[in-house]
Coordinates of C-alpha atoms and ligand atoms in Angstrom, one line a residue:
M257 CA -39.0 -28.2 -46.2
F258 CA -38.6 -24.5 -45.2
T259 CA -40.4 -25.4 -41.9
S260 CA -39.8 -23.6 -38.8
K261 CA -37.0 -21.1 -39.4
K262 CA -37.3 -20.1 -35.8
V263 CA -36.6 -23.6 -34.5
I264 CA -33.5 -23.8 -36.7
I265 CA -32.2 -20.4 -35.4
L266 CA -33.0 -21.5 -31.9
N267 CA -31.1 -24.7 -32.4
I268 CA -28.1 -22.9 -34.0
N269 CA -28.1 -20.6 -31.0
K270 CA -28.0 -23.6 -28.8
I271 CA -25.0 -24.8 -30.8
I272 CA -23.2 -21.5 -30.2
F273 CA -23.6 -21.8 -26.4
S274 CA -23.4 -25.5 -26.0
S275 CA -20.1 -26.2 -27.5
L276 CA -17.1 -24.3 -28.7
D277 CA -15.4 -27.3 -30.3
I278 CA -15.3 -26.6 -34.1
R279 CA -16.0 -30.2 -35.0
D280 CA -19.0 -30.4 -32.7
V281 CA -20.4 -27.1 -34.0
Y282 CA -20.1 -28.1 -37.6
Q283 CA -21.6 -31.5 -37.1
T284 CA -24.7 -30.2 -35.2
M285 CA -25.0 -27.5 -37.8
S286 CA -25.0 -30.0 -40.6
N287 CA -27.6 -32.1 -38.9
E288 CA -29.8 -29.0 -38.3
L289 CA -29.5 -27.7 -41.9
L290 CA -30.3 -31.1 -43.4
K291 CA -33.7 -30.8 -41.7
V292 CA -34.5 -27.7 -43.8
I293 CA -32.4 -27.8 -47.0
D294 CA -31.6 -30.8 -49.1
F295 CA -28.0 -31.5 -50.0
D296 CA -25.7 -34.4 -50.7
R297 CA -22.7 -32.4 -49.6
L298 CA -22.2 -29.5 -47.2
S299 CA -19.0 -27.7 -46.7
V300 CA -17.8 -24.5 -44.9
T301 CA -14.9 -22.6 -46.2
L302 CA -13.0 -20.1 -44.2
I303 CA -10.8 -17.4 -45.7
S304 CA -7.2 -17.0 -44.6
E305 CA -6.2 -13.6 -43.0
D306 CA -4.5 -12.3 -46.2
N307 CA -7.6 -13.2 -48.3
N308 CA -5.6 -15.3 -50.8
L309 CA -6.3 -18.8 -49.5
Y310 CA -9.2 -20.6 -48.0
E311 CA -9.6 -23.7 -45.9
N312 CA -12.3 -26.2 -46.6
F313 CA -14.3 -28.1 -44.0
V314 CA -16.4 -30.9 -45.6
L315 CA -19.2 -31.3 -43.1
S316 CA -21.2 -34.0 -44.8
K317 CA -21.4 -36.0 -47.9
D318 CA -22.8 -39.4 -48.8
Y319 CA -19.9 -40.6 -50.8
E320 CA -16.5 -41.9 -49.7
D321 CA -13.7 -39.9 -51.1
T322 CA -13.4 -36.2 -52.1
A323 CA -10.6 -34.4 -53.8
L324 CA -11.2 -31.3 -51.7
K325 CA -9.4 -32.2 -48.5
E326 CA -9.7 -30.8 -45.1
G327 CA -6.8 -29.0 -43.5
V328 CA -5.5 -28.0 -47.0
L329 CA -5.4 -24.4 -48.0
Y330 CA -6.7 -23.8 -51.5
P331 CA -6.1 -20.7 -53.6
M332 CA -9.0 -18.3 -53.9
E333 CA -8.3 -17.7 -57.5
G334 CA -10.8 -19.4 -59.8
S335 CA -13.0 -20.7 -57.0
L336 CA -16.6 -20.2 -56.3
M337 CA -15.4 -18.8 -53.0
K338 CA -13.7 -15.9 -54.7
R339 CA -16.8 -14.9 -56.4
V340 CA -18.9 -15.1 -53.2
V341 CA -16.3 -12.9 -51.4
Q342 CA -16.0 -10.4 -54.2
F343 CA -19.7 -9.7 -54.6
R344 CA -20.8 -10.6 -51.1
E345 CA -23.6 -12.4 -52.7
P346 CA -24.8 -16.0 -52.9
V347 CA -23.8 -17.9 -56.0
I348 CA -25.7 -20.7 -57.7
V349 CA -24.2 -23.2 -60.1
G350 CA -27.0 -24.9 -62.0
D351 CA -24.9 -27.6 -63.6
T352 CA -21.3 -28.3 -62.6
S353 CA -20.6 -30.0 -65.9
E354 CA -20.8 -26.5 -67.4
G355 CA -19.6 -24.6 -64.4
R356 CA -17.1 -21.8 -64.6
F357 CA -15.3 -22.4 -61.2
L358 CA -12.3 -24.7 -60.9
T359 CA -14.0 -26.7 -58.2
D360 CA -17.1 -27.4 -60.4
A361 CA -15.1 -29.9 -62.4
V362 CA -13.9 -31.6 -59.3
L363 CA -17.3 -31.9 -57.8
F364 CA -18.9 -32.9 -61.0
K365 CA -16.6 -35.9 -61.0
E366 CA -17.8 -36.7 -57.5
G367 CA -21.4 -36.7 -58.7
I368 CA -22.4 -33.2 -57.5
R369 CA -24.5 -31.4 -60.3
S370 CA -25.7 -28.2 -58.7
R371 CA -24.3 -25.9 -56.0
L372 CA -25.2 -23.0 -53.8
G373 CA -22.5 -20.9 -52.1
F374 CA -23.6 -18.5 -49.5
P375 CA -21.4 -15.8 -47.9
L376 CA -20.8 -15.9 -44.2
E377 CA -20.4 -12.3 -42.9
Y378 CA -19.3 -11.3 -39.5
K379 CA -19.2 -7.6 -38.5
G380 CA -19.5 -6.6 -42.1
K381 CA -16.7 -8.8 -43.3
V382 CA -17.0 -12.0 -45.3
I383 CA -15.2 -14.7 -43.3
G384 CA -16.1 -17.6 -45.6
S385 CA -19.0 -19.4 -47.1
V386 CA -21.4 -22.2 -46.6
N387 CA -21.6 -24.4 -49.6
F388 CA -24.4 -26.9 -50.5
G389 CA -24.0 -29.5 -53.3
I390 CA -26.6 -31.9 -54.6
K391 CA -26.7 -34.6 -57.2
Q392 CA -29.7 -33.1 -59.0
K393 CA -29.1 -30.5 -61.8
D394 CA -30.6 -27.0 -61.4
Y395 CA -31.7 -27.7 -57.8
Y396 CA -31.0 -24.6 -55.9
S397 CA -33.1 -21.5 -56.4
K398 CA -33.9 -18.0 -54.9
K399 CA -36.2 -19.6 -52.4
H400 CA -33.2 -21.4 -50.8
I401 CA -31.2 -18.2 -50.9
H402 CA -34.0 -16.3 -49.2
F403 CA -34.5 -18.9 -46.5
F404 CA -30.8 -19.3 -45.9
S405 CA -30.1 -15.6 -45.6
Q406 CA -32.1 -15.6 -42.4
I407 CA -30.0 -18.3 -40.8
A408 CA -26.6 -17.3 -42.2
P409 CA -25.8 -14.5 -39.7
Q410 CA -26.3 -16.9 -36.8
L411 CA -24.2 -19.4 -38.5
A412 CA -21.4 -16.9 -39.1
L413 CA -21.5 -15.9 -35.5
A414 CA -21.3 -19.5 -34.3
I415 CA -18.4 -20.2 -36.7
E416 CA -16.5 -17.0 -35.7
N417 CA -16.9 -17.9 -32.0
T418 CA -15.5 -21.4 -32.5
R419 CA -12.7 -19.9 -34.6
L420 CA -11.9 -17.4 -31.9
F421 CA -12.2 -20.0 -29.2
S422 CA -9.8 -22.3 -31.0
K423 CA -7.3 -19.4 -31.4
I424 CA -7.6 -18.6 -27.7
K425 CA -7.1 -22.3 -26.9
E426 CA -4.1 -22.4 -29.1
A427 CA -2.6 -19.3 -27.5
E428 CA -3.5 -20.7 -24.1
K429 CA -1.8 -24.0 -24.9
K430 CA 1.3 -22.2 -26.0
Y431 CA 1.3 -20.2 -22.7
R432 CA 0.7 -23.5 -20.7
D433 CA 3.6 -25.2 -22.6
I434 CA 5.9 -22.3 -21.7
I435 CA 4.9 -22.4 -18.1
E436 CA 5.1 -26.2 -17.8
S437 CA 8.5 -26.4 -19.5
S438 CA 10.1 -23.4 -17.9
P439 CA 13.1 -24.1 -15.7
D440 CA 12.1 -21.1 -13.6
I441 CA 9.3 -21.1 -11.1
I442 CA 6.4 -19.0 -12.6
F443 CA 3.8 -17.9 -10.1
E444 CA 0.7 -15.8 -9.5
C445 CA -0.4 -15.2 -6.0
T446 CA -3.3 -13.1 -4.4
N447 CA -2.6 -10.5 -1.8
E448 CA -3.8 -13.1 0.8
G449 CA -0.9 -15.4 -0.2
E450 CA -3.1 -17.8 -2.1
F451 CA -1.4 -19.2 -5.2
L452 CA -3.3 -19.0 -8.5
L453 CA -0.4 -20.4 -10.5
M454 CA 2.7 -22.3 -9.5
S455 CA 4.7 -23.9 -12.3
P456 CA 5.9 -27.5 -12.0
A457 CA 9.6 -26.3 -11.9
V458 CA 8.9 -25.6 -8.2
E459 CA 9.2 -29.3 -7.4
K460 CA 12.6 -29.7 -9.0
I461 CA 13.9 -26.7 -7.3
T462 CA 12.4 -27.0 -3.8
G463 CA 11.4 -30.7 -3.6
Y464 CA 7.8 -29.7 -2.9
P465 CA 5.1 -30.3 -5.6
A466 CA 3.1 -27.4 -7.0
D467 CA 0.0 -28.9 -5.3
Q468 CA 1.3 -28.2 -1.9
F469 CA 1.5 -24.5 -2.7
Y470 CA -2.1 -24.4 -4.1
R471 CA -3.4 -26.0 -1.0
N472 CA -1.6 -24.0 1.6
R473 CA -1.9 -20.2 1.8
G474 CA 1.5 -18.5 2.4
Y475 CA 3.4 -21.8 1.8
G476 CA 6.0 -20.0 -0.3
L477 CA 7.1 -17.7 2.4
S478 CA 7.2 -20.5 5.0
L479 CA 10.0 -22.2 3.0
C480 CA 12.1 -19.1 3.1
H481 CA 15.3 -19.3 5.2
S482 CA 14.5 -17.7 8.6
D483 CA 17.3 -15.1 8.0
D484 CA 15.7 -14.0 4.7
Q485 CA 12.0 -14.3 5.6
E486 CA 11.5 -10.7 6.9
R487 CA 13.4 -9.1 4.0
V488 CA 11.4 -11.0 1.4
Q489 CA 8.1 -10.3 3.2
N490 CA 8.8 -6.6 3.4
E491 CA 9.7 -6.3 -0.3
I492 CA 6.5 -8.1 -1.3
L493 CA 4.4 -5.9 1.0
L494 CA 6.0 -2.8 -0.7
L495 CA 4.8 -4.2 -4.0
L496 CA 1.3 -5.0 -2.7
H497 CA 0.9 -1.6 -1.2
G498 CA 1.9 0.0 -4.4
L499 CA 5.0 1.6 -2.9
R500 CA 7.2 -0.2 -5.4
G501 CA 6.4 -0.8 -9.0
I502 CA 8.5 -3.9 -9.6
L503 CA 10.7 -6.3 -7.6
L504 CA 13.9 -7.0 -9.4
D505 CA 16.5 -9.7 -8.6
L506 CA 15.8 -10.1 -4.9
E507 CA 18.0 -12.9 -3.8
F508 CA 17.0 -15.2 -0.9
R509 CA 17.4 -18.7 0.4
V510 CA 14.7 -21.4 0.7
I511 CA 15.1 -24.7 2.5
H512 CA 14.8 -27.7 0.1
K513 CA 12.6 -30.6 1.2
E514 CA 15.8 -32.6 1.7
G515 CA 17.2 -29.8 4.0
M516 CA 19.7 -28.3 1.6
I517 CA 19.8 -24.5 1.0
V518 CA 18.6 -23.4 -2.4
W519 CA 19.3 -19.8 -3.6
L520 CA 16.6 -18.1 -5.6
S521 CA 16.3 -14.8 -7.3
I522 CA 12.8 -13.4 -7.6
E523 CA 11.3 -10.9 -10.1
A524 CA 7.7 -9.8 -9.5
L525 CA 5.1 -7.3 -10.6
P526 CA 1.8 -6.4 -8.9
I527 CA -1.4 -7.8 -10.5
K528 CA -4.0 -5.0 -10.9
E529 CA -7.7 -5.0 -11.3
G530 CA -8.4 -1.4 -12.3
N531 CA -6.4 0.6 -9.8
T532 CA -6.5 -2.0 -7.1
I533 CA -3.5 -4.3 -6.5
V534 CA -4.9 -7.8 -6.0
G535 CA -1.8 -9.9 -6.0
I536 CA 1.6 -10.4 -7.5
E537 CA 3.0 -12.4 -10.4
G538 CA 6.5 -13.2 -11.4
F539 CA 9.2 -15.8 -11.5
C540 CA 11.9 -17.2 -9.4
R541 CA 15.2 -18.4 -10.9
E542 CA 17.5 -20.8 -9.1
I543 CA 20.9 -19.3 -8.6
T544 CA 22.5 -21.8 -6.1
E545 CA 25.4 -22.6 -8.5
R546 CA 26.2 -18.9 -9.1
K547 CA 26.0 -18.2 -5.3
K548 CA 28.4 -21.1 -4.7
L549 CA 30.8 -19.8 -7.2
E550 CA 30.6 -16.4 -5.7
E551 CA 31.3 -17.8 -2.3
L552 CA 34.2 -19.8 -3.7
K553 CA 35.6 -16.8 -5.4
N554 CA 35.3 -14.7 -2.2
H555 CA 36.9 -17.5 -0.2
L556 CA 39.7 -17.8 -2.7
I557 CA 40.4 -14.1 -2.6
R558 CA 40.3 -14.1 1.2
D559 CA 42.5 -17.2 1.5
V560 CA 45.0 -16.0 -1.2
T561 CA 45.4 -12.6 0.4
H562 CA 45.7 -14.1 3.8
E563 CA 48.3 -16.6 2.5
L564 CA 50.4 -13.8 0.9
K565 CA 50.1 -11.5 3.8
T566 CA 52.4 -13.4 6.2
P567 CA 55.5 -13.6 4.0
V568 CA 55.0 -10.0 2.8
A569 CA 54.8 -8.8 6.4
K570 CA 57.9 -10.7 7.2
I571 CA 59.7 -9.2 4.2
E572 CA 58.6 -5.8 5.3
M573 CA 59.9 -6.5 8.8
A574 CA 63.3 -7.6 7.4
V575 CA 63.5 -4.4 5.3
D576 CA 62.7 -2.3 8.4
M577 CA 65.4 -4.1 10.4
F578 CA 67.8 -3.4 7.6
E579 CA 66.9 0.3 7.5
R580 CA 67.2 0.6 11.2
S581 CA 70.6 -1.1 11.2
L582 CA 71.7 1.3 8.5
K583 CA 70.8 4.2 10.8
T584 CA 72.6 2.6 13.8
G585 CA 75.5 1.7 11.7
S586 CA 75.1 -2.0 12.5
A587 CA 74.3 -2.9 8.8
G588 CA 77.8 -3.9 8.3
V589 CA 77.7 -6.4 11.2
P590 CA 77.8 -9.8 9.5
E591 CA 75.2 -11.5 11.8
R592 CA 72.7 -8.8 11.2
G593 CA 73.1 -9.0 7.5
A594 CA 72.8 -12.7 7.4
Q595 CA 69.7 -12.6 9.6
V596 CA 68.0 -10.1 7.2
Q597 CA 69.1 -12.1 4.2
E598 CA 67.8 -15.3 5.7
I599 CA 64.3 -13.8 6.4
L600 CA 64.1 -12.3 3.0
R601 CA 65.2 -15.5 1.2
N602 CA 62.8 -17.6 3.3
N603 CA 59.8 -15.5 2.7
I604 CA 60.4 -14.8 -0.9
G605 CA 60.6 -18.6 -1.3
R606 CA 57.4 -18.9 0.6
L607 CA 55.7 -16.3 -1.7
K608 CA 57.0 -18.0 -4.8
N609 CA 55.8 -21.3 -3.6
S610 CA 52.3 -19.9 -2.8
M611 CA 52.1 -18.1 -6.2
K612 CA 53.2 -21.2 -8.1
N613 CA 50.6 -23.4 -6.3
I614 CA 47.8 -20.9 -6.7
L615 CA 48.5 -20.7 -10.4
E616 CA 48.7 -24.4 -10.7
I617 CA 45.4 -25.1 -8.9
S618 CA 43.6 -22.5 -10.9
R619 CA 44.9 -24.0 -14.1
L620 CA 43.8 -27.5 -13.0
E621 CA 40.4 -26.3 -11.8
S622 CA 39.7 -24.4 -15.0
G623 CA 40.0 -27.8 -16.8
M624 CA 41.3 -25.9 -19.8
E625 CA 44.7 -27.6 -19.9
P626 CA 44.7 -30.8 -22.0
L627 CA 46.7 -33.8 -20.5
K628 CA 49.9 -34.6 -22.4
V629 CA 49.5 -38.3 -22.3
S630 CA 52.4 -40.7 -22.9
N631 CA 53.6 -44.1 -21.6
V632 CA 54.9 -43.3 -18.1
S633 CA 57.1 -45.5 -15.9
L634 CA 56.2 -44.7 -12.3
N635 CA 59.5 -46.4 -11.3
E636 CA 61.5 -43.9 -13.3
V637 CA 59.5 -40.9 -12.0
V638 CA 59.8 -42.0 -8.4
K639 CA 63.5 -42.6 -8.8
Q640 CA 63.9 -39.0 -10.2
V641 CA 61.9 -37.4 -7.3
V642 CA 63.7 -39.4 -4.6
S643 CA 67.1 -38.5 -6.0
E644 CA 66.1 -34.8 -6.2
M645 CA 64.6 -34.7 -2.7
T646 CA 66.9 -37.0 -0.6
G647 CA 69.1 -34.0 0.2
A648 CA 66.2 -32.2 1.9
A649 CA 65.2 -35.3 3.7
T650 CA 68.6 -36.1 5.0
G651 CA 68.8 -32.5 6.2
K652 CA 66.1 -33.3 8.7
G653 CA 67.5 -36.7 9.7
N654 CA 65.1 -38.6 7.5
V655 CA 65.7 -41.7 5.4
V656 CA 63.9 -42.0 2.1
V657 CA 63.3 -45.6 1.0
N658 CA 62.3 -46.3 -2.6
G659 CA 60.3 -49.5 -2.2
M660 CA 58.9 -49.6 -5.7
P661 CA 58.7 -53.1 -7.3
S662 CA 61.2 -53.3 -10.1
D663 CA 58.8 -54.8 -12.7
F664 CA 56.1 -52.2 -12.3
P665 CA 53.9 -51.7 -15.4
T666 CA 53.8 -48.4 -17.3
I667 CA 50.6 -46.4 -17.5
R668 CA 49.2 -43.9 -19.9
A669 CA 49.4 -40.6 -18.1
D670 CA 50.8 -37.0 -18.2
R671 CA 54.3 -37.5 -16.9
E672 CA 54.8 -33.9 -15.8
K673 CA 51.6 -34.1 -13.7
I674 CA 52.6 -37.4 -12.1
Y675 CA 56.0 -35.9 -11.3
Q676 CA 54.3 -33.0 -9.6
L677 CA 52.0 -35.3 -7.7
L678 CA 54.9 -37.3 -6.3
V679 CA 56.9 -34.1 -5.5
H680 CA 54.0 -32.7 -3.4
L681 CA 53.4 -35.9 -1.5
I682 CA 57.1 -36.6 -0.8
D683 CA 57.7 -33.0 0.1
N684 CA 54.9 -33.2 2.7
A685 CA 56.2 -36.5 4.0
I686 CA 59.6 -34.8 4.5
K687 CA 58.2 -31.6 5.9
F688 CA 56.0 -33.3 8.5
T689 CA 58.6 -35.9 9.6
E690 CA 61.7 -35.4 11.8
Q691 CA 64.3 -38.1 12.2
G692 CA 62.1 -40.7 10.6
K693 CA 61.5 -42.7 7.5
I694 CA 59.7 -42.0 4.3
C695 CA 58.9 -45.0 2.1
I696 CA 57.4 -45.1 -1.4
S697 CA 55.8 -48.4 -2.2
A698 CA 53.3 -49.7 -4.7
M699 CA 51.3 -52.7 -5.9
V700 CA 49.3 -53.7 -8.9
L701 CA 45.6 -54.2 -8.4
P702 CA 43.3 -55.9 -11.0
D703 CA 42.6 -52.7 -12.9
A704 CA 44.8 -50.1 -11.3
L705 CA 48.2 -49.3 -9.7
E706 CA 48.3 -48.3 -6.1
V707 CA 51.1 -46.1 -4.8
T708 CA 51.7 -45.3 -1.1
I709 CA 53.9 -42.6 0.3
G710 CA 54.2 -43.4 3.9
D711 CA 56.0 -41.6 6.7
T712 CA 56.7 -42.1 10.4
G713 CA 56.1 -38.4 11.1
R714 CA 53.5 -36.2 12.7
G715 CA 50.4 -38.1 11.6
L716 CA 46.9 -36.8 11.4
E717 CA 43.8 -36.7 13.5
E718 CA 40.4 -37.6 12.2
E719 CA 39.3 -34.0 11.6
S720 CA 42.5 -33.2 9.7
K721 CA 42.2 -36.4 7.6
K722 CA 38.8 -35.2 6.4
R723 CA 40.1 -31.7 5.4
V724 CA 43.7 -32.1 4.2
F725 CA 42.6 -32.2 0.5
E726 CA 40.7 -28.9 0.8
K727 CA 42.4 -25.8 -0.7
F728 CA 44.3 -23.7 1.9
Y729 CA 43.8 -26.2 4.7
K730 CA 46.7 -26.4 7.0
E731 CA 46.7 -28.0 10.4
T732 CA 49.0 -25.2 11.7
P733 CA 47.9 -22.0 9.8
S734 CA 51.2 -20.2 10.5
A735 CA 53.3 -23.1 9.2
Y736 CA 55.4 -22.8 6.0
G737 CA 53.3 -23.7 2.9
S738 CA 50.3 -22.6 1.0
G739 CA 48.0 -25.4 2.0
I740 CA 47.3 -26.1 -1.7
G741 CA 49.7 -29.0 -2.4
L742 CA 47.2 -31.7 -1.6
A743 CA 44.4 -30.0 -3.5
I744 CA 46.7 -30.1 -6.5
C745 CA 47.4 -33.8 -5.9
K746 CA 43.6 -34.5 -5.7
N747 CA 43.0 -32.7 -9.0
I748 CA 45.9 -34.5 -10.8
V749 CA 44.7 -37.9 -9.6
Q750 CA 41.1 -37.1 -10.5
I751 CA 41.9 -36.0 -14.0
H752 CA 43.7 -39.3 -14.4
K753 CA 40.5 -41.0 -13.2
G754 CA 42.1 -42.3 -10.1
R755 CA 41.5 -41.9 -6.3
I756 CA 43.6 -40.4 -3.5
W757 CA 43.1 -40.7 0.3
V758 CA 45.0 -40.6 3.5
E759 CA 45.4 -43.1 6.3
S760 CA 46.8 -42.3 9.7
K761 CA 46.5 -43.9 13.1
G762 CA 46.6 -40.4 14.7
K763 CA 48.9 -37.8 16.1
G764 CA 52.5 -38.9 16.1
M765 CA 51.7 -42.2 14.3
G766 CA 52.8 -41.2 10.8
S767 CA 50.6 -41.0 7.7
Q768 CA 50.1 -42.9 4.4
F769 CA 49.0 -41.0 1.4
I770 CA 47.7 -43.5 -1.1
F771 CA 46.6 -43.0 -4.7
T772 CA 45.5 -45.2 -7.5
L773 CA 45.8 -44.7 -11.2
P774 CA 43.8 -46.9 -13.7
L775 CA 45.7 -49.4 -15.7
Q776 CA 43.6 -49.0 -18.8
R777 CA 45.6 -48.2 -21.9
T778 CA 44.1 -44.8 -22.6
V779 CA 43.3 -41.8 -20.5
S780 CA 41.5 -39.0 -22.4
Ligands
LIG1043 N1 52.6 -36.3 5.4 C1 51.9 -35.5 6.2 N2 51.9 -35.7 7.6 C2 51.2 -34.9 8.4 N3 50.4 -33.9 8.0 C3 50.3 -33.7 6.6 C4 51.1 -34.4 5.7 N4 50.8 -34.0 4.5 C5 50.0 -32.9 4.6 N5 49.7 -32.8 5.9 C6 48.7 -31.7 6.5 O1 47.9 -31.3 5.5 C7 48.0 -29.9 5.2 C8 47.8 -29.6 3.8 O2 48.9 -30.1 3.0 P1 49.3 -29.4 1.7 O3 50.3 -30.1 1.0 O4 48.0 -29.2 0.9 O5 49.7 -28.0 2.1 P2 51.1 -27.5 2.7 O6 52.1 -28.6 2.6 O7 50.8 -27.0 4.1 O8 51.5 -26.4 1.7 P3 52.0 -26.5 0.2 O9 50.9 -25.9 -0.6 O10 53.2 -25.7 0.1 O11 52.1 -27.9 -0.1 C9 49.4 -29.6 5.8 O12 49.5 -28.2 6.1 C10 49.5 -30.5 7.0 O13 48.8 -29.9 8.0
LIG1044 MG1 52.3 -29.6 0.7

């Protein structure tokens, strides 16, 4: 007993430097202390930051169960701990059967008769206590206190270190978790282009694993789209040379492993060591979707204005003509008036058609309009459209044949939308056919209805077949029409969970526009 204090302190120092795992430290500590102080039970308590609670770590005991559990926070009030903290002095309980602390009764039941609680101080503050318990009554004395007081500061230091370390580890884990789960690419990179950190999101966004970036200096920049590389490099250099404090929302493209273009937006800051900039850190967010939408919006505005320009110019021209004829006195000439009227009517019609179609496609694309589903007889709708459009067809020398089978099943669909679909398709068939035949036929497939609007007209080449369902696509850009009709058709069919496509053997060979609609009873 009370042998080499120096050896113990040395060993405790070893503990401090050999392991920062709280369990390891406590275990070694307990083994070391057992060499010099007798006890049947050893525990360390640590006080919570607000000083009201304490946590109990039972380090060793030679009996099975204890009421004072680990990982539970106990109130300070009434405990030996409170006394130790209050007076910053060791406390001895000679006999737990007569003890004044709440824990005495608990430990008495577990066979512990005497106790010694010793404050653990770190930087002048009590952080907890070391508590010895033994089955013998009146065991601990001033000798123990004296001996232990020489070891206690080292112990307190070891405990505080492990406590700090586990706090750091916790904080580091949180930081890691954020980086690992972030949908953005979080990175750190030296001014030599070497990556110190590259979050796993990079693989999802670029197709290349983070590993590849760690192994290859400058890898990030090499993925940059060639048109953006110089711009990005210059901006980063400005940061590295301290000529810019922060890089905000710089948008650029990278080439995905599979070859697609991915748009990123980067935000970065310089990493400083003292006054020297040693690298940059920041994150890249994927903005491909936003870019695509922007592009779509820009195209839409360009196409819509382009589409509206032609009829407006023609209306302007007609008005000019009319003004000129007023000056020359020819306004009253019937042919001139009719000519102006014809141009105006035609182009106002064209404008109205474009506006109606643009509104319709935006409504459909917004997906905000619910379908008004009912039992729809395609026979009945086709009959209505054919009767409404035969006049226009006959005017161009076309025959319209309603070849729908008479016993065609009804489907659950939005009647108004199906009506529009047929109007657009039959209107096209009439528009692109002269002196020919337009035939509407249909058949029942195992789980769908298939309807064909065939014509003997102009037909379509391969390239046009691929593009006719695109918004604003027209084979002849100057032709009457907005180029949106088929985009509307595609949307209508798709929201009914069907398919639409075109078949044509080529120019002058007629076309067949075919769509299917599912036969299931409900369409949501
Ligand atoms: N039956 C058809 N035969 C040949 N070409 C067609 C036929 N239907 C469509 N096309 C081609 O596809 C293009 C796009 O058709 P779409 O219905 O979308 O537009 P549009 O008829 O020109 O204008 P609108 O928006 O007024 O319908 C047409 O301009 C035409 O070039
Ligand atoms: Mg059309």
